[in-house]
Coordinates of C-alpha atoms and ligand atoms in Angstrom, one line a residue:
X1 CA 92.2 107.8 110.6
X2 CA 93.5 104.9 112.6
X3 CA 90.2 104.4 114.5
X4 CA 88.2 104.3 111.2
X5 CA 90.9 101.9 109.7
X6 CA 90.4 99.6 112.6
X7 CA 86.5 99.6 112.3
X8 CA 86.6 99.2 108.5
X9 CA 89.0 96.2 108.6
X10 CA 87.3 94.2 111.4
X11 CA 85.8 91.6 108.9
X12 CA 89.2 91.6 107.1
X13 CA 91.1 90.8 110.3
X14 CA 88.7 88.0 111.1
X15 CA 88.4 86.4 107.7
X16 CA 92.2 85.8 107.2
X17 CA 92.1 83.9 103.9
X18 CA 91.3 85.2 100.4
X19 CA 91.6 84.4 96.7
X20 CA 93.5 86.7 94.4
X21 CA 92.6 86.2 90.7
X22 CA 94.9 87.6 87.9
X23 CA 93.0 87.1 84.6
X24 CA 93.0 88.8 81.3
X25 CA 94.2 88.8 77.7
X26 CA 97.6 87.6 78.9
X27 CA 96.1 84.3 79.6
X28 CA 96.3 83.6 75.8
X29 CA 100.1 83.9 75.4
X30 CA 100.1 82.1 78.7
X31 CA 103.5 83.4 79.8
X32 CA 102.4 85.6 82.8
X33 CA 100.7 89.0 83.1
X34 CA 103.8 91.0 82.1
X35 CA 104.3 89.2 78.8
X36 CA 103.5 92.3 76.8
X37 CA 106.2 94.3 78.5
X38 CA 108.8 91.6 78.9
X39 CA 108.5 90.6 75.3
X40 CA 108.2 94.2 74.1
X41 CA 105.0 93.6 72.2
X42 CA 103.6 96.4 70.2
X43 CA 99.9 97.4 70.5
X44 CA 99.4 95.6 67.3
X45 CA 101.1 92.4 68.4
X46 CA 99.0 92.3 71.6
X47 CA 95.9 93.2 69.6
X48 CA 96.0 89.7 68.0
X49 CA 95.1 88.3 71.5
X50 CA 92.5 90.9 72.2
X51 CA 90.7 90.0 68.9
X52 CA 90.5 86.4 69.8
X53 CA 89.6 86.6 73.5
X54 CA 86.7 84.4 74.1
X55 CA 86.8 82.4 77.4
X56 CA 83.8 80.3 76.6
X57 CA 84.3 78.1 79.7
X58 CA 84.2 81.1 82.0
X59 CA 82.0 80.1 84.9
X60 CA 82.4 82.5 87.9
X61 CA 80.0 80.3 89.9
X62 CA 82.5 77.5 89.7
X63 CA 85.4 79.8 90.6
X64 CA 83.3 81.1 93.7
X65 CA 82.5 77.5 94.8
X66 CA 86.2 76.5 94.5
X67 CA 87.2 79.5 96.7
X68 CA 84.5 78.8 99.3
X69 CA 85.4 75.1 99.4
X70 CA 89.0 76.0 100.0
X71 CA 88.0 78.0 103.1
X72 CA 88.4 81.4 101.4
X73 CA 86.0 84.1 102.5
X74 CA 86.9 87.0 100.3
X75 CA 88.4 87.5 96.8
X76 CA 90.0 90.1 94.6
X77 CA 89.8 90.0 90.7
X78 CA 91.9 92.1 88.4
X79 CA 89.4 94.5 86.9
X80 CA 92.2 96.1 84.9
X81 CA 95.9 95.1 85.0
X82 CA 98.9 97.1 83.6
X83 CA 98.1 96.2 80.0
X84 CA 95.1 98.5 80.3
X85 CA 92.5 95.9 79.1
X86 CA 89.3 96.1 81.1
X87 CA 87.4 93.0 82.1
X88 CA 84.4 95.4 82.7
X89 CA 82.3 97.4 80.2
X90 CA 84.0 100.8 80.8
X91 CA 82.7 103.8 79.0
X92 CA 86.1 105.3 78.9
X93 CA 87.8 102.9 76.6
X94 CA 87.1 100.5 73.8
X95 CA 89.9 98.2 75.2
X96 CA 87.6 96.0 77.1
X97 CA 86.0 92.5 77.3
X98 CA 82.7 93.7 75.9
X99 CA 84.5 94.7 72.7
X100 CA 85.9 91.2 72.0
X101 CA 84.4 87.9 70.8
X102 CA 83.7 87.4 74.5
X103 CA 81.2 90.2 74.7
X104 CA 80.6 89.8 78.4
X105 CA 81.1 92.1 81.4
X106 CA 83.3 89.6 83.2
X107 CA 83.6 91.7 86.4
X108 CA 79.8 91.9 86.8
X109 CA 79.4 88.2 86.4
X110 CA 82.3 87.6 88.8
X111 CA 80.8 90.0 91.5
X112 CA 77.3 88.4 91.2
X113 CA 78.6 84.8 91.5
X114 CA 80.9 85.5 94.5
X115 CA 78.4 87.6 96.4
X116 CA 75.8 84.7 95.8
X117 CA 78.3 82.2 97.3
X118 CA 78.6 84.6 100.3
X119 CA 82.1 85.7 99.8
X120 CA 83.2 89.4 100.1
X121 CA 84.4 90.9 96.9
X122 CA 87.3 93.2 95.8
X123 CA 88.6 94.5 92.6
X124 CA 92.3 95.1 91.7
X125 CA 92.9 98.2 89.6
X126 CA 96.2 99.0 88.0
X127 CA 97.4 102.6 88.3
X128 CA 99.6 101.9 85.4
X129 CA 98.2 101.6 81.8
X130 CA 100.5 100.4 79.0
X131 CA 97.7 100.9 76.4
X132 CA 96.5 104.4 77.2
X133 CA 97.9 107.0 74.8
X134 CA 98.5 109.5 77.6
X135 CA 100.4 107.1 80.0
X136 CA 104.0 108.0 79.7
X137 CA 106.9 105.7 79.4
X138 CA 109.3 105.5 82.4
X139 CA 112.5 104.0 81.1
X140 CA 113.0 100.4 80.2
X141 CA 112.4 99.0 83.6
X142 CA 108.6 99.4 83.6
X143 CA 107.4 99.8 80.1
X144 CA 110.0 98.9 77.6
X145 CA 107.5 98.7 74.8
X146 CA 107.2 102.5 74.8
X147 CA 110.6 103.0 73.1
X148 CA 109.2 105.8 71.0
X149 CA 111.7 108.5 71.5
X150 CA 109.3 111.2 70.7
X151 CA 107.1 110.1 73.5
X152 CA 107.9 112.3 76.5
X153 CA 106.5 113.0 79.9
X154 CA 103.9 115.8 79.5
X155 CA 102.0 117.1 82.4
X156 CA 98.8 117.9 80.3
X157 CA 98.8 114.4 78.8
X158 CA 99.4 112.7 82.1
X159 CA 96.5 114.7 83.6
X160 CA 94.4 113.5 80.8
X161 CA 95.4 109.9 81.6
X162 CA 94.5 110.5 85.3
X163 CA 91.2 111.9 84.4
X164 CA 90.4 108.6 82.5
X165 CA 91.9 106.5 85.2
X166 CA 89.8 108.2 88.0
X167 CA 86.7 108.0 85.8
X168 CA 87.1 104.2 85.4
X169 CA 87.5 103.9 89.2
X170 CA 84.3 105.9 89.6
X171 CA 82.6 103.4 87.2
X172 CA 83.6 100.5 89.4
X173 CA 82.5 102.3 92.6
X174 CA 79.1 103.4 91.2
X175 CA 78.1 100.8 88.8
X176 CA 78.8 97.4 90.4
X177 CA 77.1 97.4 93.8
X178 CA 78.7 97.2 97.1
X179 CA 82.4 96.4 97.0
X180 CA 84.4 95.3 100.0
X181 CA 88.1 95.9 98.8
X182 CA 89.7 98.2 96.2
X183 CA 93.2 96.9 95.5
X184 CA 95.4 99.5 93.7
X185 CA 98.7 98.4 92.1
X186 CA 101.4 100.0 92.1
X187 CA 103.4 103.1 92.9
X188 CA 107.1 103.3 92.0
X189 CA 110.0 105.8 91.7
X190 CA 108.4 109.3 92.0
X191 CA 105.0 107.9 90.8
X192 CA 103.2 107.8 94.2
X193 CA 100.7 109.7 96.2
X194 CA 99.5 113.0 94.6
X195 CA 101.2 112.1 91.4
X196 CA 98.1 109.8 91.0
X197 CA 95.9 112.6 92.5
X198 CA 95.5 110.2 95.4
X199 CA 93.6 112.6 97.7
X200 CA 90.9 113.2 94.9
X201 CA 90.7 109.3 94.3
X202 CA 90.5 108.4 98.0
X203 CA 87.8 111.2 98.5
X204 CA 85.8 109.7 95.7
X205 CA 86.2 106.2 97.2
X206 CA 85.1 107.3 100.6
X207 CA 82.2 109.1 99.2
X208 CA 80.8 106.3 97.1
X209 CA 81.8 103.2 99.1
X210 CA 82.5 104.4 102.7
X211 CA 82.8 100.8 104.0
X212 CA 85.3 99.7 101.4
X213 CA 89.0 98.9 102.5
X214 CA 91.8 100.0 100.3
X215 CA 95.4 98.6 100.1
X216 CA 98.4 100.8 100.7
X217 CA 99.8 101.0 97.2
X218 CA 98.8 104.6 96.4
X219 CA 101.6 105.2 98.9
X220 CA 102.8 108.6 99.8
X221 CA 106.0 110.5 99.4
X222 CA 107.3 112.1 102.6
X223 CA 105.9 115.6 102.1
X224 CA 102.3 114.4 101.5
X225 CA 101.9 112.9 104.9
X226 CA 102.9 109.4 106.1
X227 CA 102.6 105.9 104.7
X228 CA 100.4 103.4 106.5
X229 CA 103.5 102.6 108.7
X230 CA 103.8 106.2 110.0
X231 CA 102.2 107.6 113.1
X232 CA 100.6 110.2 111.0
X233 CA 99.3 108.3 107.9
X234 CA 98.1 110.3 105.0
X235 CA 94.5 110.3 103.9
X236 CA 95.3 107.9 101.1
X237 CA 97.7 105.6 102.9
X238 CA 95.2 102.8 102.8
X239 CA 93.6 100.4 105.4
X240 CA 95.9 97.4 105.1
X241 CA 99.5 96.7 104.1
X242 CA 100.1 94.3 101.2
X243 CA 103.5 92.5 101.4
X244 CA 104.0 90.4 98.2
X245 CA 105.4 86.8 98.0
X246 CA 106.9 87.3 101.5
X247 CA 105.6 87.0 105.1
X248 CA 107.0 89.8 107.3
X249 CA 109.2 88.4 110.0
X250 CA 107.3 89.8 113.0
X251 CA 104.0 90.9 111.5
X252 CA 103.4 94.6 110.7
X253 CA 103.2 97.6 113.1
X254 CA 103.4 101.3 112.7
X255 CA 106.0 103.7 114.2
X256 CA 104.3 103.6 117.6
X257 CA 104.0 99.7 117.6
X258 CA 100.4 99.7 116.8
X259 CA 99.3 96.6 114.8
X260 CA 98.6 97.4 111.1
X261 CA 96.1 95.1 109.3
X262 CA 98.0 93.3 106.5
X263 CA 97.7 90.5 104.0
X264 CA 100.6 88.7 102.2
X265 CA 99.6 88.1 98.6
X266 CA 101.2 85.1 97.0
X267 CA 101.2 83.0 93.9
X268 CA 100.5 79.4 93.9
X269 CA 103.3 78.8 91.4
X270 CA 105.7 81.5 90.1
X271 CA 103.3 83.6 88.1
X272 CA 100.3 85.8 88.9
X273 CA 98.7 85.5 85.4
X274 CA 98.3 82.1 83.7
X275 CA 101.6 80.6 82.6
X276 CA 101.1 77.2 80.9
X277 CA 104.6 76.0 81.4
X278 CA 105.0 77.0 85.1
X279 CA 104.5 73.7 87.0
X280 CA 106.2 74.8 90.2
X281 CA 103.1 74.7 92.4
X282 CA 103.3 75.0 96.1
X283 CA 101.9 72.0 98.0
X284 CA 98.8 72.3 100.1
X285 CA 101.0 71.7 103.1
X286 CA 103.0 74.7 102.2
X287 CA 100.0 76.9 101.7
X288 CA 98.6 75.9 105.1
X289 CA 101.8 76.5 106.9
X290 CA 102.0 80.0 105.2
X291 CA 98.4 80.7 106.2
X292 CA 99.2 79.7 109.8
X293 CA 102.3 81.8 109.8
X294 CA 100.4 84.9 108.6
X295 CA 97.6 84.4 111.1
X296 CA 100.2 83.8 113.9
X297 CA 101.5 87.3 113.1
X298 CA 98.0 89.0 112.9
X299 CA 98.0 88.8 109.1
X300 CA 96.0 87.4 106.2
X301 CA 97.0 85.3 103.2
X302 CA 95.6 86.3 99.7
X303 CA 96.4 83.3 97.6
X304 CA 96.5 83.8 93.8
X305 CA 95.1 81.7 90.9
X306 CA 95.6 82.5 87.3
X307 CA 92.7 81.3 85.1
X308 CA 93.5 80.3 81.6
X309 CA 92.3 81.7 78.3
X310 CA 89.3 79.4 78.3
X311 CA 88.2 80.9 81.7
X312 CA 89.0 78.0 83.9
X313 CA 91.2 77.8 87.1
X314 CA 94.1 75.5 86.3
X315 CA 93.5 72.0 87.5
X316 CA 96.8 72.0 89.5
X317 CA 95.6 75.1 91.4
X318 CA 92.1 73.5 92.0
X319 CA 93.8 70.3 93.4
X320 CA 95.8 72.3 95.9
X321 CA 92.8 74.4 96.9
X322 CA 90.7 71.2 97.4
X323 CA 93.4 69.8 99.8
X324 CA 93.6 73.1 101.6
X325 CA 89.8 73.2 102.0
X326 CA 89.7 69.7 103.6
X327 CA 92.2 71.0 106.2
X328 CA 90.3 74.2 106.8
X329 CA 87.0 72.3 107.3
X330 CA 88.6 70.6 110.3
X331 CA 91.0 73.3 111.5
X332 CA 89.5 76.5 110.3
X333 CA 88.6 77.7 113.9
X334 CA 92.4 78.0 114.5
X335 CA 92.5 80.5 111.6
X336 CA 89.2 82.5 111.4
X337 CA 89.2 85.3 114.0
X338 CA 92.5 84.3 115.3
X339 CA 95.8 86.2 115.6
X340 CA 99.1 86.2 117.4
X341 CA 99.3 84.3 120.7
X342 CA 101.7 86.7 122.5
X343 CA 104.2 83.8 123.0
X344 CA 107.6 83.0 121.7
X345 CA 107.5 80.9 118.5
X346 CA 107.9 77.3 119.6
X347 CA 110.5 75.2 117.9
X348 CA 108.0 72.7 116.6
X349 CA 105.6 75.1 114.8
X350 CA 103.5 78.1 115.5
X351 CA 100.7 79.3 117.8
X352 CA 97.5 81.2 116.9
X353 CA 95.1 82.5 119.5
X354 CA 91.5 83.5 119.8
X355 CA 90.6 84.8 123.3
X356 CA 91.4 82.2 125.8
X357 CA 91.8 79.4 123.2
X358 CA 95.4 78.8 122.1
X359 CA 96.0 76.7 118.9
X360 CA 99.2 74.7 118.7
X361 CA 100.1 74.1 115.0
X362 CA 102.7 71.3 115.2
X363 CA 104.7 71.4 112.0
X364 CA 107.7 69.3 113.1
X365 CA 107.2 65.6 113.9
X366 CA 108.2 65.9 117.4
X367 CA 109.8 62.9 119.2
X368 CA 107.9 62.4 122.3
X369 CA 105.8 65.1 123.9
X370 CA 105.5 68.6 122.6
X371 CA 106.9 71.2 124.9
X372 CA 104.4 74.0 125.6
X373 CA 107.2 76.0 127.0
X374 CA 106.1 78.6 129.6
X375 CA 102.6 77.5 129.7
X376 CA 102.9 75.4 132.8
X377 CA 99.5 75.2 134.7
X378 CA 97.8 77.7 132.3
X379 CA 96.5 75.0 129.9
X380 CA 93.3 73.6 131.3
X381 CA 92.7 71.0 128.6
X382 CA 93.7 70.1 125.1
X383 CA 91.8 68.6 122.1
X384 CA 92.9 67.6 118.6
X385 CA 91.0 69.8 116.2
X386 CA 91.1 66.9 113.6
X387 CA 88.8 64.6 115.6
X388 CA 88.1 66.2 118.9
X389 CA 90.1 63.6 120.8
X390 CA 91.7 64.4 124.2
X391 CA 95.3 65.3 124.5
X392 CA 97.1 65.3 127.8
X393 CA 99.0 68.1 129.2
X394 CA 101.6 67.3 131.9
X395 CA 101.5 69.7 134.9
X396 CA 105.2 70.4 135.5
X397 CA 106.5 74.0 135.2
X398 CA 107.1 73.4 131.5
X399 CA 104.0 71.7 130.3
X400 CA 104.2 69.1 127.7
X401 CA 101.4 68.1 125.2
X402 CA 101.0 64.3 124.8
X403 CA 99.1 62.3 122.3
X404 CA 96.7 60.5 124.5
X405 CA 98.2 57.0 124.3
X406 CA 101.7 58.2 125.0
X407 CA 100.7 60.4 128.0
X408 CA 98.7 57.4 129.5
X409 CA 102.0 55.5 129.8
X410 CA 103.9 58.6 131.1
X411 CA 101.3 59.2 133.8
X412 CA 102.6 56.1 135.7
X413 CA 104.4 57.4 138.9
X414 CA 107.7 55.7 138.1
X415 CA 107.9 57.9 135.0
X416 CA 108.3 61.1 136.9
X417 CA 112.1 61.5 136.8
X418 CA 112.3 65.0 138.4
X419 CA 110.9 66.5 141.6
X420 CA 107.8 68.5 140.9
X421 CA 108.0 72.2 142.1
X422 CA 106.1 72.8 145.3
X423 CA 103.9 75.4 143.6
X424 CA 102.3 74.7 140.3
Ligands
FHN501 O1 103.3 94.1 88.6 C1 102.3 93.6 89.4 C2 102.2 92.1 89.2 O2 101.9 91.8 87.9 C3 101.1 91.6 90.2 O3 99.8 92.1 89.9 C4 101.6 91.9 91.6 C5 100.5 91.3 92.6 O4 100.6 92.0 93.8 N1 101.7 93.3 91.8 C6 102.6 94.0 90.8 C7 104.1 93.7 91.2 O5 104.3 94.1 92.5

């Protein structure tokens, strides 16, 4: 299990930076992807949006170029979110993009465009389906719109739901070419593991797409074998962990301390789906620092965009991605294929490492030289990634990194204010 997981995730642990795309009918109300649930919309209310869905400016090639220019190397699109609306031409529902004025299989066009741009492709698939007649309500926390008292949890009906859910996953696995990621979302309360018939689902996935990597959100309740964090992960525990909106303090390991592949998924503003009035965008600097932090802890960053009802990525998102891309073009070698440095976090920023190359990401404007604590004589030379210029590393026991002009002054003998140790 763990060996295969390590092999399957090799490209994932190298690529480090991906684009998450939450897109669907909810882009029309433009109040986030949970709008139907939070505003207790009935099927009829929501149908208004379905009937008018026609993203005439949808250009997945432009999306793919924006992702690539940002330095992203893989992407995950919501093929179906909790509202049950399929962005693909599923034969198991009429609730799909090909049944709207749009008339297009949006997933197929997305996959073609991103593969053509050389990015790896993944699909997000919701285990929850607010539209399916056989998906039961679970209190008012998850699906308040199902207030119908007569609706109850009925094993036969839920099995019928699972048959359709599995059939749609099979459609995606067998009808859309090679996929790199299957991103399930989400288990909750007692709805996890075999309640989704997870072994059957994962068996199908491994049969049709043996190379694909799967997130850990099928989860597992104790008796079904362990989660991805356990020393005995279950067959459906997944290939990578998927912390959301947070970066784990120390990275992620299992019970025996073995590193687990992981990616932090994060929004650029405060919503996954398009929200017209959410202007609280992260700056490019914040995104870069979060990406560096993820990599410094052996993780990835899956950064989300929420395209609008016309099919365009919001301009604010694009401007942040453009700035991040400019940084990645000059500094990407400190991200791709890198991981933790095995050193304490320095006070001025973070380290990432690739083999015998150490990358010092200096976040804080440091007064004077940067203390490469504990590195002493280990550093042979230093270069600024931005322009390749030489940086100087002093050779006392606690090496310091100097911008070249400053060190040049320091190097004069009278500046040595302490005896150098005999051995270096
Ligand atoms: O409910 C979803 C939410 O809409 C979004 O898709 C995030 C992304 O990881 N996952 C769930 C919340 O945990």
